[in-house]
CSV table of C-alpha atoms and ligand atoms in Angstrom, one decimal:
chain,number,residue,atom,x,y,z
V,155,MET,CA,13.9,-3.3,18.2
V,156,LYS,CA,14.5,-7.0,18.8
V,157,ASN,CA,13.5,-9.5,16.2
V,158,ARG,CA,9.8,-10.0,16.8
V,159,ARG,CA,8.0,-13.0,15.5
V,160,PRO,CA,5.3,-12.3,12.9
V,161,GLU,CA,2.6,-13.9,15.2
V,162,THR,CA,3.6,-11.5,18.0
V,163,VAL,CA,3.5,-8.5,15.7
V,164,ILE,CA,0.1,-9.4,14.4
V,165,LEU,CA,-1.3,-9.9,17.9
V,166,GLN,CA,0.2,-6.6,19.1
V,167,ALA,CA,-1.3,-4.7,16.2
V,168,LEU,CA,-4.7,-6.2,16.9
V,169,LEU,CA,-4.5,-5.6,20.6
V,170,ASP,CA,-3.4,-2.0,20.1
V,171,ALA,CA,-6.3,-1.4,17.7
V,172,GLU,CA,-9.1,-2.9,19.9
V,173,PRO,CA,-12.0,-2.4,19.5
V,174,ASP,CA,-11.2,-1.2,15.9
V,175,VAL,CA,-10.0,-3.4,13.1
V,176,VAL,CA,-6.6,-3.6,11.4
V,177,SER,CA,-6.4,-3.9,7.7
V,178,GLY,CA,-4.5,-6.7,6.1
V,179,ALA,CA,-2.6,-4.1,4.1
V,180,ALA,CA,-1.4,-2.4,7.4
V,181,LEU,CA,-0.3,-5.8,8.8
V,182,ALA,CA,1.5,-6.6,5.6
V,183,ARG,CA,3.3,-3.2,5.7
V,184,GLU,CA,4.2,-3.6,9.4
V,185,LEU,CA,5.7,-7.0,8.7
V,186,GLY,CA,7.2,-6.3,5.4
V,187,MET,CA,5.5,-9.3,3.7
V,188,SER,CA,2.7,-10.1,1.4
V,189,ARG,CA,-1.0,-10.2,2.5
V,190,VAL,CA,-1.0,-13.9,1.6
V,191,ALA,CA,2.0,-14.5,4.0
V,192,VAL,CA,0.2,-12.5,6.7
V,193,TRP,CA,-2.9,-14.7,6.2
V,194,GLN,CA,-0.7,-17.8,6.6
V,195,HIS,CA,0.6,-16.5,10.0
V,196,MET,CA,-3.0,-15.8,11.1
V,197,GLU,CA,-3.8,-19.4,10.2
V,198,LYS,CA,-1.0,-20.6,12.5
V,199,LEU,CA,-2.5,-18.4,15.2
V,200,ARG,CA,-6.0,-20.0,14.6
V,201,ASP,CA,-4.4,-23.4,15.1
V,202,GLN,CA,-3.2,-22.2,18.5
V,203,GLY,CA,-6.7,-21.2,19.6
V,204,PHE,CA,-7.0,-17.6,18.4
V,205,ALA,CA,-10.1,-16.4,16.6
V,206,PHE,CA,-10.4,-13.5,14.2
V,207,GLU,CA,-13.3,-11.7,12.7
V,208,ALA,CA,-12.6,-10.7,9.1
V,209,MET,CA,-14.7,-7.7,8.1
V,210,HIS,CA,-15.1,-7.3,4.3
V,211,ALA,CA,-12.8,-4.6,2.9
V,212,LYS,CA,-11.9,-3.3,6.4
V,213,GLY,CA,-9.7,-5.8,8.1
V,214,TYR,CA,-9.4,-8.1,11.1
V,215,ARG,CA,-10.4,-8.0,14.7
V,216,LEU,CA,-9.2,-10.4,17.5
V,217,THR,CA,-12.3,-12.2,18.8
V,218,GLY,CA,-10.8,-15.2,20.7
V,219,ARG,CA,-7.6,-16.1,22.6
V,220,PRO,CA,-6.4,-19.4,24.0
V,221,SER,CA,-6.7,-19.8,27.8
V,222,ALA,CA,-3.5,-22.0,27.9
V,223,LEU,CA,-0.1,-20.3,28.1
V,224,ASN,CA,0.8,-19.0,24.7
V,225,SER,CA,4.2,-17.7,23.8
V,226,ALA,CA,3.1,-15.2,21.1
V,227,LEU,CA,0.4,-13.7,23.2
V,228,ILE,CA,2.6,-13.4,26.3
V,229,ASP,CA,5.2,-11.6,24.1
V,230,ALA,CA,2.4,-9.3,22.7
V,231,TYR,CA,1.2,-8.4,26.2
V,232,ARG,CA,4.8,-7.8,27.3
V,233,ARG,CA,5.4,-5.6,24.3
V,234,ALA,CA,8.3,-7.8,23.4
V,235,ASP,CA,10.4,-5.1,21.8
V,236,LYS,CA,10.6,-3.2,25.1
V,237,ALA,CA,10.4,-5.7,28.0
V,238,PRO,CA,13.7,-7.0,29.3
V,239,GLY,CA,14.6,-10.7,29.2
V,240,VAL,CA,13.5,-13.6,27.0
V,241,VAL,CA,10.5,-15.8,27.9
V,242,HIS,CA,10.3,-19.4,26.6
V,243,VAL,CA,6.9,-21.2,26.8
V,244,LEU,CA,7.0,-25.0,26.8
V,245,ASP,CA,4.2,-27.4,26.6
V,246,GLU,CA,5.7,-30.0,29.0
V,247,VAL,CA,9.0,-30.3,30.8
V,248,ASP,CA,10.4,-32.3,33.7
V,249,SER,CA,10.9,-29.2,35.9
V,250,THR,CA,11.2,-25.6,34.7
V,251,ASN,CA,14.1,-25.2,37.3
V,252,ASP,CA,16.0,-28.1,35.8
V,253,GLU,CA,15.4,-26.8,32.3
V,254,ALA,CA,16.7,-23.4,33.3
V,255,LEU,CA,19.8,-24.9,35.0
V,256,ARG,CA,20.5,-27.0,31.8
V,257,ARG,CA,20.2,-23.8,29.6
V,258,LEU,CA,22.5,-21.9,32.0
V,259,SER,CA,25.0,-24.8,31.7
V,260,ALA,CA,24.8,-24.5,27.9
V,261,ASP,CA,25.7,-20.7,28.2
V,262,GLU,CA,22.3,-19.3,27.3
V,263,ALA,CA,22.3,-15.5,27.8
V,264,THR,CA,20.5,-14.2,30.9
V,265,PRO,CA,18.0,-13.1,32.0
V,266,PHE,CA,15.5,-15.6,30.7
V,267,ALA,CA,12.4,-17.3,31.9
V,268,ILE,CA,11.0,-20.8,31.3
V,269,LEU,CA,7.2,-21.2,31.6
V,270,ALA,CA,5.6,-24.6,31.2
V,271,ARG,CA,2.0,-25.7,30.9
V,272,ARG,CA,2.8,-28.8,32.9
V,273,GLN,CA,5.8,-30.4,34.7
V,274,THR,CA,6.4,-34.2,35.0
V,275,LYS,CA,8.9,-33.8,37.8
V,276,GLY,CA,8.0,-30.6,39.6
V,277,ARG,CA,10.1,-30.1,42.7
V,278,GLY,CA,9.4,-28.3,45.9
V,279,ARG,CA,11.5,-27.5,49.0
V,280,PHE,CA,13.1,-30.4,50.9
V,281,GLY,CA,12.9,-32.6,47.7
V,282,ARG,CA,9.1,-32.8,47.9
V,283,VAL,CA,7.0,-33.3,44.8
V,284,TRP,CA,5.2,-30.2,43.4
V,285,HIS,CA,2.1,-31.5,41.7
V,286,SER,CA,2.1,-29.8,38.3
V,287,GLU,CA,-1.0,-30.6,36.2
V,288,SER,CA,-2.1,-28.2,33.4
V,289,GLY,CA,-3.9,-25.1,34.3
V,290,ASN,CA,-1.5,-23.6,36.9
V,291,LEU,CA,1.7,-21.6,36.5
V,292,TYR,CA,5.1,-23.1,36.6
V,293,ALA,CA,7.9,-20.6,36.0
V,294,SER,CA,11.6,-20.4,36.5
V,295,PHE,CA,13.8,-17.3,36.0
V,296,ALA,CA,17.6,-17.6,35.3
V,297,PHE,CA,20.2,-15.1,36.2
V,298,ARG,CA,23.9,-14.6,36.6
V,299,PRO,CA,24.0,-12.2,39.5
V,300,GLU,CA,27.3,-10.4,40.3
V,301,VAL,CA,26.6,-10.4,44.0
V,302,GLU,CA,28.4,-12.1,46.9
V,303,PRO,CA,26.7,-15.2,48.3
V,304,ALA,CA,25.9,-13.6,51.6
V,305,ARG,CA,23.2,-11.5,50.0
V,306,MET,CA,21.4,-14.4,48.6
V,307,GLN,CA,19.5,-15.1,51.8
V,308,THR,CA,17.3,-12.1,51.1
V,309,PHE,CA,16.8,-12.8,47.4
V,310,THR,CA,13.8,-15.2,47.7
V,311,LEU,CA,12.3,-13.0,50.4
V,312,TRP,CA,12.5,-9.9,48.2
V,313,MET,CA,11.1,-11.9,45.2
V,314,GLY,CA,8.3,-13.1,47.4
V,315,VAL,CA,7.2,-9.7,48.5
V,316,SER,CA,7.5,-8.4,45.0
V,317,LEU,CA,5.2,-11.2,43.8
V,318,CYS,CA,2.7,-10.4,46.7
V,319,GLU,CA,2.5,-6.9,45.3
V,320,LEU,CA,1.8,-8.1,41.8
V,321,ILE,CA,-0.7,-10.7,42.9
V,322,ALA,CA,-2.5,-8.0,45.0
V,323,LYS,CA,-3.0,-6.0,41.8
V,324,PHE,CA,-4.6,-8.9,40.1
V,325,CYS,CA,-6.7,-10.2,43.0
V,326,ARG,CA,-7.4,-6.8,44.6
V,327,THR,CA,-6.5,-8.2,48.1
V,328,SER,CA,-3.0,-8.9,49.3
V,329,PRO,CA,-1.7,-12.3,49.9
V,330,ALA,CA,0.4,-13.1,52.9
V,331,ILE,CA,3.9,-14.5,52.9
V,332,LYS,CA,5.1,-17.2,55.2
V,333,TRP,CA,8.8,-17.2,55.7
V,334,PRO,CA,10.7,-18.1,53.7
V,335,ASN,CA,8.8,-19.0,50.5
V,336,ASP,CA,5.1,-19.6,50.7
V,337,ILE,CA,2.4,-17.3,49.4
V,338,LEU,CA,-1.0,-17.7,51.1
V,339,PHE,CA,-4.6,-16.5,50.8
V,340,ASP,CA,-7.0,-17.2,53.7
V,341,GLY,CA,-4.4,-19.3,55.5
V,342,ARG,CA,-4.1,-21.7,52.5
V,343,LYS,CA,-1.1,-22.0,50.2
V,344,ALA,CA,-1.5,-20.5,46.8
V,345,GLY,CA,2.1,-20.6,45.7
V,346,GLY,CA,5.7,-21.6,46.6
V,347,MET,CA,9.1,-20.6,45.5
V,348,LEU,CA,12.3,-22.6,45.1
V,349,THR,CA,15.6,-20.7,44.5
V,350,GLU,CA,18.6,-22.7,43.5
V,351,ALA,CA,22.0,-21.1,43.2
V,352,ARG,CA,25.3,-22.7,42.0
V,353,MET,CA,28.5,-21.4,43.5
V,354,ASP,CA,32.1,-21.1,42.5
V,355,ALA,CA,34.6,-20.7,45.3
V,356,ASP,CA,33.5,-17.3,46.6
V,357,ARG,CA,30.8,-16.1,44.1
V,358,ILE,CA,27.5,-17.1,42.7
V,359,ARG,CA,27.9,-18.6,39.3
V,360,ASP,CA,24.2,-18.7,38.4
V,361,LEU,CA,20.8,-18.7,40.0
V,362,VAL,CA,17.3,-20.0,39.2
V,363,PHE,CA,14.3,-18.7,40.9
V,364,GLY,CA,11.3,-21.0,40.5
V,365,LEU,CA,7.7,-20.3,41.2
V,366,GLY,CA,4.6,-22.5,41.3
V,367,LEU,CA,1.4,-20.6,41.5
V,368,ASN,CA,-2.2,-22.1,41.7
V,369,LEU,CA,-4.4,-20.2,39.2
V,370,ALA,CA,-7.4,-22.6,39.4
V,371,PRO,CA,-8.2,-25.7,41.3
V,372,PRO,CA,-7.6,-29.0,39.6
V,373,ASP,CA,-10.4,-30.5,37.5
V,374,GLY,CA,-12.5,-32.4,40.0
V,375,GLY,CA,-11.3,-30.2,42.9
V,376,TRP,CA,-8.3,-30.5,45.3
V,377,PRO,CA,-7.4,-34.0,46.5
V,378,ASP,CA,-8.5,-34.7,50.1
V,379,GLU,CA,-5.0,-34.2,51.6
V,380,LEU,CA,-4.8,-30.7,50.1
V,381,ALA,CA,-8.4,-29.6,50.4
V,382,ASP,CA,-8.0,-27.4,53.5
V,383,ARG,CA,-4.3,-26.4,52.8
V,384,ALA,CA,-4.4,-25.2,49.1
V,385,ILE,CA,-6.1,-22.4,47.3
V,386,SER,CA,-5.9,-20.9,43.9
V,387,LEU,CA,-6.0,-17.2,42.8
V,388,GLY,CA,-9.2,-17.9,40.9
V,389,GLU,CA,-10.9,-19.4,44.0
V,390,HIS,CA,-9.9,-16.4,46.1
V,391,THR,CA,-11.1,-13.8,43.6
V,392,ARG,CA,-14.1,-16.0,42.5
V,393,GLN,CA,-13.1,-15.1,38.9
V,394,PRO,CA,-10.9,-17.0,36.4
V,395,ILE,CA,-7.4,-15.6,36.1
V,396,ASP,CA,-6.1,-14.9,32.6
V,397,ALA,CA,-3.0,-17.0,32.6
V,398,ASN,CA,-1.3,-15.2,29.7
V,399,ARG,CA,-1.9,-11.7,31.0
V,400,PHE,CA,-0.7,-12.8,34.4
V,401,ALA,CA,2.4,-14.5,33.0
V,402,ALA,CA,3.2,-11.3,31.0
V,403,ALA,CA,2.9,-9.2,34.1
V,404,LEU,CA,4.8,-11.8,36.2
V,405,THR,CA,7.8,-12.0,34.0
V,406,GLY,CA,8.1,-8.2,33.8
V,407,ARG,CA,7.8,-7.9,37.6
V,408,VAL,CA,10.4,-10.6,38.3
V,409,PHE,CA,12.9,-9.2,35.8
V,410,GLN,CA,12.4,-5.7,37.3
V,411,ALA,CA,12.6,-7.0,40.9
V,412,TYR,CA,15.8,-8.8,40.1
V,413,GLN,CA,17.3,-5.6,38.7
V,414,ARG,CA,16.5,-3.8,41.9
V,415,PHE,CA,18.0,-6.6,43.9
V,416,VAL,CA,21.4,-6.5,42.1
V,417,ASN,CA,21.4,-2.6,42.2
V,418,GLY,CA,20.9,-2.8,46.0
V,419,ASP,CA,18.0,-0.4,45.4
V,420,TYR,CA,15.5,-2.9,46.9
V,421,THR,CA,16.6,-2.2,50.5
V,422,ARG,CA,14.5,1.1,50.4
V,423,ASP,CA,11.2,-0.9,50.4
V,424,PHE,CA,12.1,-4.4,51.5
V,425,ALA,CA,11.4,-4.1,55.3
V,426,ASP,CA,8.1,-2.3,54.8
V,427,LEU,CA,6.9,-4.7,52.2
V,428,TRP,CA,7.9,-7.7,54.3
V,429,ASN,CA,6.1,-6.3,57.3
V,430,ALA,CA,3.0,-5.6,55.2
V,431,HIS,CA,2.7,-9.2,54.0
V,432,ASP,CA,4.3,-11.1,56.9
V,433,LEU,CA,2.0,-13.9,58.0
V,434,LEU,CA,4.0,-15.0,61.1
V,435,ARG,CA,4.8,-11.8,63.0
V,436,GLY,CA,3.4,-11.9,66.5
V,437,ARG,CA,2.2,-15.5,66.1
V,438,VAL,CA,3.3,-18.5,68.1
V,439,ILE,CA,5.2,-20.8,65.7
V,440,THR,CA,7.4,-23.9,65.7
V,441,ILE,CA,10.4,-24.1,63.5
V,442,VAL,CA,12.2,-27.4,62.7
V,443,GLN,CA,15.8,-27.1,61.7
V,444,GLY,CA,17.5,-30.4,61.2
V,445,SER,CA,17.0,-32.4,64.5
V,446,ARG,CA,16.1,-29.2,66.4
V,447,THR,CA,12.5,-28.1,67.1
V,448,ILE,CA,11.9,-24.8,68.8
V,449,THR,CA,8.7,-22.9,69.6
V,450,GLY,CA,8.3,-19.2,70.3
V,451,THR,CA,6.8,-16.0,69.0
V,452,ALA,CA,7.8,-14.8,65.5
V,453,ARG,CA,9.4,-11.3,65.6
V,454,GLY,CA,9.8,-10.6,61.9
V,455,ILE,CA,13.1,-10.9,60.0
V,456,ASP,CA,16.5,-9.2,60.3
V,457,ASP,CA,18.4,-7.3,57.6
V,458,GLU,CA,19.8,-10.5,56.3
V,459,GLY,CA,16.4,-12.2,56.0
V,460,SER,CA,16.8,-14.6,59.0
V,461,LEU,CA,13.7,-15.3,60.9
V,462,LEU,CA,13.6,-13.9,64.5
V,463,LEU,CA,12.0,-16.1,67.1
V,464,LYS,CA,11.5,-15.3,70.8
V,465,PRO,CA,11.1,-18.5,72.8
V,466,ALA,CA,9.1,-18.3,76.0
V,467,HIS,CA,12.3,-18.5,78.0
V,468,GLY,CA,15.6,-17.1,76.6
V,469,PRO,CA,16.7,-14.5,74.1
V,470,VAL,CA,15.6,-14.0,70.5
V,471,GLU,CA,17.1,-16.5,68.1
V,472,ARG,CA,17.8,-16.2,64.4
V,473,PHE,CA,17.1,-18.9,61.8
V,474,ARG,CA,18.6,-18.8,58.3
V,475,ALA,CA,16.6,-21.9,57.2
V,476,GLY,CA,14.0,-24.2,58.5
V,477,GLU,CA,10.3,-25.2,58.2
V,478,VAL,CA,7.7,-23.3,60.1
V,479,THR,CA,4.3,-24.3,61.4
V,480,ILE,CA,1.9,-22.0,63.1
V,481,ALA,CA,0.5,-23.2,66.5
V,482,LYS,CA,-3.2,-23.7,66.6
V,483,LYS,CA,-5.1,-21.0,68.5
I,125,BTN,C1,7.7,-25.2,47.7
I,125,BTN,O1,6.8,-24.6,48.2
I,125,BTN,O2,8.2,-26.2,48.2
I,125,BTN,C2,8.4,-24.6,46.4
I,125,BTN,C3,7.6,-25.1,45.2
I,125,BTN,C4,8.3,-24.6,43.9
I,125,BTN,C5,7.6,-25.2,42.7
I,125,BTN,C6,8.1,-24.5,41.4
I,125,BTN,S1,7.1,-24.9,40.0
I,125,BTN,C7,8.2,-24.2,39.0
I,125,BTN,C8,9.6,-24.6,39.5
I,125,BTN,N1,10.0,-25.8,38.9
I,125,BTN,C9,10.1,-26.8,39.9
I,125,BTN,O3,10.4,-28.0,39.7
I,125,BTN,N2,9.8,-26.2,41.1
I,125,BTN,C10,9.5,-24.8,41.0
């Protein structure tokens, strides 16, 4: 068993017992500390937004949980002694990707995840700003994969379809994926991914997989420029998303999907999953790659994750990178 924090142990015991109570004596036994010490840890949890009902001579019940990301609660949901990887939750950071890169440079053991309640310098693809107010999910996952650089093309795509599967469970309808890194509901963007790998001569030194996911619209609604392009999971399901439960499931899923990627085992499901979620297949699209703009019909992806495009005249072309827009019908 890993060293679990007392707050996580308390929450796990209360969650396991629901709807029953857990006695203070049982918590003290489990933690190997006095009942006064247990009570002090419960006070710390109260300060973080948890609420407990104390039933005279019986014990405690969990009656309230914070809605903001909470490290002890995420670990309790993850069953921290069994789940792989370490999850750090920060209140604010410049960019979770940058924080993960810094920790990799400082030799922190992998895999680990950085989740933040807000980012002050959230980054998207092509150096764009990723608006990162509180209430949404900003996550980065750090790895040191022992795979050759050529395989990295499919990494974000595999992570993307794995996330689509997870989101489908929470939202009960499947999102679509727009090559290479956008997650959409109803034609509007719900999330984006940013993978950053650092190379030595012929191998990947380390890798950060970043995900920004809209859980709820900003207070006051989406700004005009995003109103018809952005959507949140909560808006799609018409129900609030429990950020802590989602974060716990997300971290488990990403660590597991990564393991399948390095094993090579993902290839069994990858093509089927991609085809099930592919937004572009069969649609007329335009791809911009550097100074080149080309229009044609999307034909899915090849084994290496390149986008296949059939122009009106000429053979199918493959694109390893680029920005896609869908032609208006
Ligand atoms: C995109 O669609 O352009 C990709 C957006 C990726 C945003 C996430 S939020 C968490 C992580 N930290 C960052 O600075 N960026 C990624």
